[in-house]
Amino acid sequence: MKSTLIIGAGGVGRVVTHKCAQLPETFGKITLASRTKSKCDCIAAEIDYPIDTVAIDADDVAATVALLNQIKPDILINVALPYQDLTLMEACLEAGVDYLDTANYEPKDDPRFSYEYQWPYHHRFVDAGLTALLGSGFDPGVTNVFCAYAQKHFFDEIHTVDIIDANAGDHGLPFATNFNPEINIREITAKGRYWQEGEWKETEPLEIHQAFDFPHPEVGTKDIYLLYHEEMESLCKNLNGVTRLRFWMTFSKNYINHLTVLQNVGMTSIEPVDFQGQQIAPLEFLKSVLPDPASLGPLTKGKTCIGCVIDGVKDGKRLQKYIYNVCDHQEAYAETQSQAISYTTGVPAMIGAKMILDGHWKKPGVNNMEQNDPDPFMEALNQYGLPWEVVDGAPFLEQLQKHNP
Amino acid sequence: MKSTLIIGAGGVGRVVTHKCAQLPETFGKITLASRTKSKCDCIAAEIDYPIDTVAIDADDVAATVALLNQIKPDILINVALPYQDLTLMEACLEAGVDYLDTANYEPKDDPRFSYEYQWPYHHRFVDAGLTALLGSGFDPGVTNVFCAYAQKHFFDEIHTVDIIDANAGDHGLPFATNFNPEINIREITAKGRYWQEGEWKETEPLEIHQAFDFPHPEVGTKDIYLLYHEEMESLCKNLNGVTRLRFWMTFSKNYINHLTVLQNVGMTSIEPVDFQGQQIAPLEFLKSVLPDPASLGPLTKGKTCIGCVIDGVKDGKRLQKYIYNVCDHQEAYAETQSQAISYTTGVPAMIGAKMILDGHWKKPGVNNMEQNDPDPFMEALNQYGLPWEVVDGAPFLEQLQKHNP
């Protein structure tokens, strides 16, 4: 029987565990590990399938190797914090276990969303005959697979890709961040960046934005903001001939306003201030007053819509495609007790692991999503909760070009 | 030679000390006391007149009595926090010293801007032959004197008074509170209240607001918000026949927005939250990230405009008067190293003390400003830095009635 180790018991870990437990023939014996075992126990108790739970310090390579040697999993699904990617990759190499994650490694003191720390492991994974699949969430993850699928089936050449991530959910609270507030706030207070004609172009934070009319009526028209996002780093290498890559995310004016004010007053800073003789980072304190993102699950209504508007050429003719998924917060919650933000990341993590376990994507080395055959993954998305649509991309590219030609 | 004790070395204490030092024949030997002696020394060093400085815990009646017995002042000017009013009044009674303050007593756990704690001292001050003058700042303070002056010179009957407090200053920072952020935020997140036909009417916080075109071109048109303010409590008793009293303060949309967001996320709450095992009140933490109000002094440009729009009857004919002062932040700073917010409070405190020392307002008991002859005070305002104007109030009352009849 197969054996699967999931490390991380946050919202995404919850979804991965729920989804893996739905496919016992693929994942076999499931172990869920986290720094805090009680969080694993809480998730295990929601699921009508035996889940082993264990405490692990994922920063500790030796302890992780010992755990891997003990439970001998066929794959380690890393949905812990991105700070632990390297120690877990080291442990997998030492114990001879395939590896998967959903977000690139970040040193705590140098957050910059880059694969430069993980790609150098490629030869070691090749030599060990082990597969490491990077970024198997939705974005990065499914968005990369959408590009690979488009390249395989719709285009001879891809010229531009606009990845657009909409959360049209509403939790009814005046302000809350969707996931870890620290990472969420850091992401959108950073400078924007996009890929054009072979180089990175930098923008001020949230400088480029426009209204965008989404293909799903329940998503409607939302403001989208150009951000840097990590999948562009691999796509600009792996999509032959691509001349422009951009990433957009929706934020409401209310959200931006709250964030701007919190920045203005200094509450988003990680520089400690003196508080009654103690050094406290304002952002750390802010986290303690903001709603716990996990508490938003039962409150959130509405849908997400994430996908790629792709412009290119087929048989000498220019054409556009928009490939996207729409996910419903309440349906996601009913199935996995997590709303769509965690669901859209956790389901592709499960599917990526399934691709490796089934042999489709078993390919020694460190691989990004688009370096694999997209077809079985795309089929699995339809089957396991994230069905996708392909529509004519022309009117959507036109919207983007109207404001930002 | 006279002797004066000033307690409190914040922005207002600085102004009072500067201004008293300009009138040595009135104030004689000046002692400045505060919990932190170094703050007193810092102010004393700015002034070319000998200022004695001393540390005092104004919560400690015995210590304050000992200090009063030692320096034997003719008056105690209390510009410490309003939490200390009662202990300082007790000390004055025991040591036989006249008393003056600028803001009513508040218990720390029951802030409600009321004279109910201080008025009961009236008979004890009468019996001791001592004068206690309450609320000798600008508002309360000068605004009460404006009403008394209007009653004495312009009206047989006053029907309505609208007190309007504009700060059209700009410190160039995205957000800062003008004085102690805790008191500032608490003031404007509280419910509004106004006096009408013999009773208090309550409003939601900042519920009633409108644009108002001020008489001074550099103040211009500003949004004014109806608040409760303490001078209405005495004016509704002492202005015979008044049927409506309202208080308005300007806030920019930017200021209100920042405050709303900080409230939304819980940062203005005084209820402690758990932060890494410690109980910390978010508002206390917020104070540690906001600019120190004292640091705004050198940055602030523009003017304040505070005054009263009064409607009434004289010789059977209805008429309106608008009495106001315009104060310039930079001029105030040049003279006293404090901007106009502290200046407009500190100068009337000095003048109130002068009124008692000169004998004009020496009147045993606990008195509010409007219970004294306004004429010498009004003359002193013109003389010592807060000149006032009287104009036809009709167009200003009309503005107020257009939006809030």
Short mmCIF file of N, CA, C and O in Angstrom, two decimals, chain A residues 137-202:
data_model
loop_
_atom_site.label_atom_id
_atom_site.label_comp_id
_atom_site.label_asym_id
_atom_site.label_seq_id
_atom_site.Cartn_x
_atom_site.Cartn_y
_atom_site.Cartn_z
N GLY A 137 0.27 24.51 -6.55
CA GLY A 137 -0.97 25.07 -6.01
C GLY A 137 -1.82 25.55 -7.17
O GLY A 137 -1.77 24.96 -8.25
N PHE A 138 -2.56 26.67 -6.98
CA PHE A 138 -3.28 27.17 -8.14
C PHE A 138 -2.45 28.17 -8.89
O PHE A 138 -2.20 28.05 -10.09
N ASP A 139 -1.95 29.18 -8.17
CA ASP A 139 -1.10 30.16 -8.85
C ASP A 139 0.05 30.52 -7.94
O ASP A 139 -0.16 31.34 -7.06
N PRO A 140 1.22 29.93 -8.12
CA PRO A 140 1.64 29.03 -9.20
C PRO A 140 0.99 27.65 -9.09
O PRO A 140 0.53 27.27 -8.04
N GLY A 141 1.00 26.95 -10.24
CA GLY A 141 0.52 25.58 -10.26
C GLY A 141 -0.40 25.38 -11.45
O GLY A 141 0.04 25.19 -12.59
N VAL A 142 -1.69 25.51 -11.16
CA VAL A 142 -2.67 25.30 -12.23
C VAL A 142 -2.45 26.33 -13.35
O VAL A 142 -2.58 25.99 -14.54
N THR A 143 -2.11 27.55 -12.98
CA THR A 143 -1.91 28.56 -14.03
C THR A 143 -0.78 28.15 -14.97
O THR A 143 -0.86 28.36 -16.18
N ASN A 144 0.29 27.53 -14.42
CA ASN A 144 1.38 27.04 -15.27
C ASN A 144 0.87 25.93 -16.18
O ASN A 144 1.25 25.84 -17.36
N VAL A 145 0.04 25.04 -15.61
CA VAL A 145 -0.49 23.93 -16.41
C VAL A 145 -1.41 24.46 -17.51
O VAL A 145 -1.40 23.95 -18.64
N PHE A 146 -2.21 25.48 -17.18
CA PHE A 146 -3.05 26.10 -18.23
C PHE A 146 -2.16 26.56 -19.40
O PHE A 146 -2.52 26.37 -20.58
N CYS A 147 -1.04 27.17 -19.09
CA CYS A 147 -0.14 27.64 -20.16
C CYS A 147 0.41 26.46 -20.97
O CYS A 147 0.46 26.51 -22.21
N ALA A 148 0.83 25.41 -20.26
CA ALA A 148 1.37 24.24 -20.96
C ALA A 148 0.30 23.60 -21.84
O ALA A 148 0.58 23.15 -22.96
N TYR A 149 -0.93 23.58 -21.33
CA TYR A 149 -2.05 22.99 -22.08
C TYR A 149 -2.34 23.81 -23.33
O TYR A 149 -2.56 23.27 -24.43
N ALA A 150 -2.31 25.13 -23.16
CA ALA A 150 -2.55 26.02 -24.31
C ALA A 150 -1.44 25.82 -25.34
O ALA A 150 -1.71 25.76 -26.56
N GLN A 151 -0.23 25.75 -24.88
CA GLN A 151 0.88 25.57 -25.81
C GLN A 151 0.74 24.25 -26.57
O GLN A 151 1.01 24.18 -27.77
N LYS A 152 0.32 23.21 -25.87
CA LYS A 152 0.21 21.88 -26.49
C LYS A 152 -0.95 21.81 -27.49
O LYS A 152 -0.84 21.22 -28.55
N HIS A 153 -2.09 22.44 -27.15
CA HIS A 153 -3.30 22.21 -27.92
C HIS A 153 -3.77 23.39 -28.78
O HIS A 153 -4.45 23.18 -29.78
N PHE A 154 -3.45 24.62 -28.37
CA PHE A 154 -4.07 25.76 -29.06
C PHE A 154 -3.11 26.62 -29.87
O PHE A 154 -3.57 27.36 -30.74
N PHE A 155 -1.84 26.59 -29.53
CA PHE A 155 -0.93 27.57 -30.13
C PHE A 155 0.33 26.91 -30.70
O PHE A 155 0.82 25.92 -30.14
N ASP A 156 0.83 27.50 -31.78
CA ASP A 156 2.20 27.18 -32.21
C ASP A 156 3.19 28.07 -31.45
O ASP A 156 4.28 27.64 -31.09
N GLU A 157 2.78 29.31 -31.25
CA GLU A 157 3.61 30.25 -30.49
C GLU A 157 2.72 30.99 -29.50
O GLU A 157 1.64 31.47 -29.88
N ILE A 158 3.19 31.12 -28.27
CA ILE A 158 2.49 31.97 -27.29
C ILE A 158 3.26 33.29 -27.19
O ILE A 158 4.47 33.28 -26.98
N HIS A 159 2.53 34.40 -27.37
CA HIS A 159 3.20 35.70 -27.29
C HIS A 159 3.08 36.34 -25.91
O HIS A 159 4.06 36.76 -25.33
N THR A 160 1.85 36.39 -25.43
CA THR A 160 1.66 37.02 -24.11
C THR A 160 0.73 36.18 -23.24
O THR A 160 -0.17 35.50 -23.76
N VAL A 161 0.98 36.24 -21.94
CA VAL A 161 0.09 35.61 -20.96
C VAL A 161 -0.24 36.64 -19.88
O VAL A 161 0.67 37.27 -19.33
N ASP A 162 -1.52 36.81 -19.61
CA ASP A 162 -1.97 37.58 -18.44
C ASP A 162 -2.66 36.61 -17.49
O ASP A 162 -3.72 36.06 -17.82
N ILE A 163 -2.05 36.42 -16.34
CA ILE A 163 -2.65 35.56 -15.32
C ILE A 163 -3.49 36.46 -14.43
O ILE A 163 -3.02 37.50 -13.96
N ILE A 164 -4.75 36.08 -14.23
CA ILE A 164 -5.65 36.96 -13.49
C ILE A 164 -6.31 36.17 -12.36
O ILE A 164 -6.93 35.14 -12.60
N ASP A 165 -6.13 36.67 -11.15
CA ASP A 165 -6.59 35.96 -9.95
C ASP A 165 -7.64 36.83 -9.27
O ASP A 165 -7.32 37.88 -8.70
N ALA A 166 -8.89 36.38 -9.32
CA ALA A 166 -9.98 37.14 -8.70
C ALA A 166 -10.52 36.39 -7.50
O ALA A 166 -10.86 35.22 -7.60
N ASN A 167 -10.59 37.09 -6.38
CA ASN A 167 -11.37 36.57 -5.27
C ASN A 167 -12.57 37.48 -5.12
O ASN A 167 -12.46 38.61 -4.63
N ALA A 168 -13.72 36.99 -5.58
CA ALA A 168 -14.95 37.77 -5.46
C ALA A 168 -15.75 37.31 -4.25
O ALA A 168 -16.96 37.46 -4.21
N GLY A 169 -15.05 36.75 -3.28
CA GLY A 169 -15.72 36.31 -2.06
C GLY A 169 -15.95 37.48 -1.11
O GLY A 169 -15.27 38.49 -1.19
N ASP A 170 -16.90 37.29 -0.21
CA ASP A 170 -17.19 38.34 0.77
C ASP A 170 -17.39 37.67 2.12
O ASP A 170 -18.26 36.81 2.27
N HIS A 171 -16.55 38.07 3.08
CA HIS A 171 -16.68 37.48 4.42
C HIS A 171 -17.52 38.35 5.34
O HIS A 171 -17.75 38.00 6.50
N GLY A 172 -17.95 39.51 4.83
CA GLY A 172 -18.85 40.36 5.61
C GLY A 172 -18.15 41.17 6.69
O GLY A 172 -18.79 41.96 7.38
N LEU A 173 -16.84 41.02 6.86
CA LEU A 173 -16.10 41.82 7.86
C LEU A 173 -15.52 43.05 7.18
O LEU A 173 -15.28 43.04 5.97
N PRO A 174 -15.27 44.12 7.95
CA PRO A 174 -14.74 45.33 7.30
C PRO A 174 -13.37 45.10 6.69
O PRO A 174 -13.04 45.65 5.64
N PHE A 175 -12.54 44.27 7.31
CA PHE A 175 -11.20 44.03 6.78
C PHE A 175 -10.65 42.74 7.38
O PHE A 175 -10.73 42.51 8.58
N ALA A 176 -10.13 41.90 6.51
CA ALA A 176 -9.41 40.70 6.96
C ALA A 176 -8.54 40.29 5.80
O ALA A 176 -8.85 40.57 4.64
N THR A 177 -7.42 39.67 6.09
CA THR A 177 -6.58 39.16 5.01
C THR A 177 -6.99 37.72 4.75
O THR A 177 -7.45 37.01 5.65
N ASN A 178 -6.81 37.28 3.50
CA ASN A 178 -7.29 35.97 3.09
C ASN A 178 -6.48 34.83 3.66
O ASN A 178 -6.97 33.74 3.83
N PHE A 179 -5.19 35.07 3.80
CA PHE A 179 -4.39 34.02 4.42
C PHE A 179 -3.42 34.73 5.37
O PHE A 179 -3.75 35.84 5.83
N ASN A 180 -2.34 34.08 5.73
CA ASN A 180 -1.39 34.68 6.68
C ASN A 180 -1.24 36.19 6.41
O ASN A 180 -0.71 36.60 5.38
N PRO A 181 -1.72 37.05 7.33
CA PRO A 181 -1.71 38.50 7.04
C PRO A 181 -0.32 39.03 6.72
O PRO A 181 -0.15 39.93 5.91
N GLU A 182 0.68 38.44 7.35
CA GLU A 182 2.04 38.92 7.15
C GLU A 182 2.45 38.75 5.69
O GLU A 182 2.95 39.67 5.05
N ILE A 183 2.19 37.55 5.16
CA ILE A 183 2.58 37.27 3.77
C ILE A 183 1.68 38.07 2.81
O ILE A 183 2.14 38.67 1.85
N ASN A 184 0.40 38.13 3.13
CA ASN A 184 -0.56 38.84 2.29
C ASN A 184 -0.20 40.32 2.18
O ASN A 184 -0.16 40.90 1.08
N ILE A 185 0.10 40.92 3.29
CA ILE A 185 0.41 42.35 3.30
C ILE A 185 1.75 42.60 2.63
O ILE A 185 1.91 43.54 1.86
N ARG A 186 2.72 41.72 2.87
CA ARG A 186 4.02 41.90 2.26
C ARG A 186 3.93 41.81 0.75
O ARG A 186 4.56 42.56 0.02
N GLU A 187 3.08 40.87 0.30
CA GLU A 187 2.93 40.65 -1.13
C GLU A 187 2.44 41.91 -1.84
O GLU A 187 2.95 42.26 -2.90
N ILE A 188 1.47 42.58 -1.25
CA ILE A 188 0.88 43.67 -2.01
C ILE A 188 1.46 45.03 -1.67
O ILE A 188 1.14 46.02 -2.29
N THR A 189 2.35 45.08 -0.68
CA THR A 189 3.06 46.33 -0.45
C THR A 189 4.42 46.32 -1.17
O THR A 189 5.14 47.32 -1.13
N ALA A 190 4.73 45.20 -1.82
CA ALA A 190 5.99 45.12 -2.57
C ALA A 190 5.82 45.79 -3.93
O ALA A 190 4.71 45.99 -4.41
N LYS A 191 6.93 46.13 -4.56
CA LYS A 191 6.87 46.68 -5.91
C LYS A 191 6.30 45.63 -6.87
O LYS A 191 6.48 44.44 -6.67
N GLY A 192 5.61 46.10 -7.91
CA GLY A 192 5.12 45.19 -8.94
C GLY A 192 6.22 44.90 -9.95
O GLY A 192 7.22 45.64 -10.04
N ARG A 193 6.06 43.80 -10.68
CA ARG A 193 7.05 43.45 -11.68
C ARG A 193 6.37 42.63 -12.75
O ARG A 193 5.49 41.81 -12.45
N TYR A 194 6.75 42.84 -14.01
CA TYR A 194 6.26 41.97 -15.08
C TYR A 194 7.38 41.75 -16.08
O TYR A 194 8.39 42.46 -16.09
N TRP A 195 7.18 40.73 -16.92
CA TRP A 195 8.20 40.29 -17.86
C TRP A 195 7.85 40.83 -19.24
O TRP A 195 6.72 40.66 -19.69
N GLN A 196 8.80 41.52 -19.87
CA GLN A 196 8.52 42.03 -21.22
C GLN A 196 9.78 42.05 -22.05
O GLN A 196 10.79 42.60 -21.60
N GLU A 197 9.68 41.45 -23.21
CA GLU A 197 10.81 41.46 -24.18
C GLU A 197 12.12 41.07 -23.50
O GLU A 197 13.14 41.74 -23.65
N GLY A 198 12.06 40.00 -22.71
CA GLY A 198 13.31 39.46 -22.18
C GLY A 198 13.83 40.11 -20.91
O GLY A 198 14.92 39.78 -20.45
N GLU A 199 13.04 41.04 -20.35
CA GLU A 199 13.52 41.59 -19.07
C GLU A 199 12.38 41.93 -18.13
O GLU A 199 11.22 42.05 -18.54
N TRP A 200 12.74 42.08 -16.85
CA TRP A 200 11.75 42.43 -15.84
C TRP A 200 11.57 43.95 -15.79
O TRP A 200 12.54 44.69 -15.75
N LYS A 201 10.31 44.37 -15.77
CA LYS A 201 9.97 45.79 -15.62
C LYS A 201 9.38 45.96 -14.22
O LYS A 201 8.48 45.21 -13.83
N GLU A 202 9.86 46.96 -13.50
CA GLU A 202 9.38 47.17 -12.14
C GLU A 202 8.36 48.31 -12.08
O GLU A 202 8.48 49.28 -12.83
#
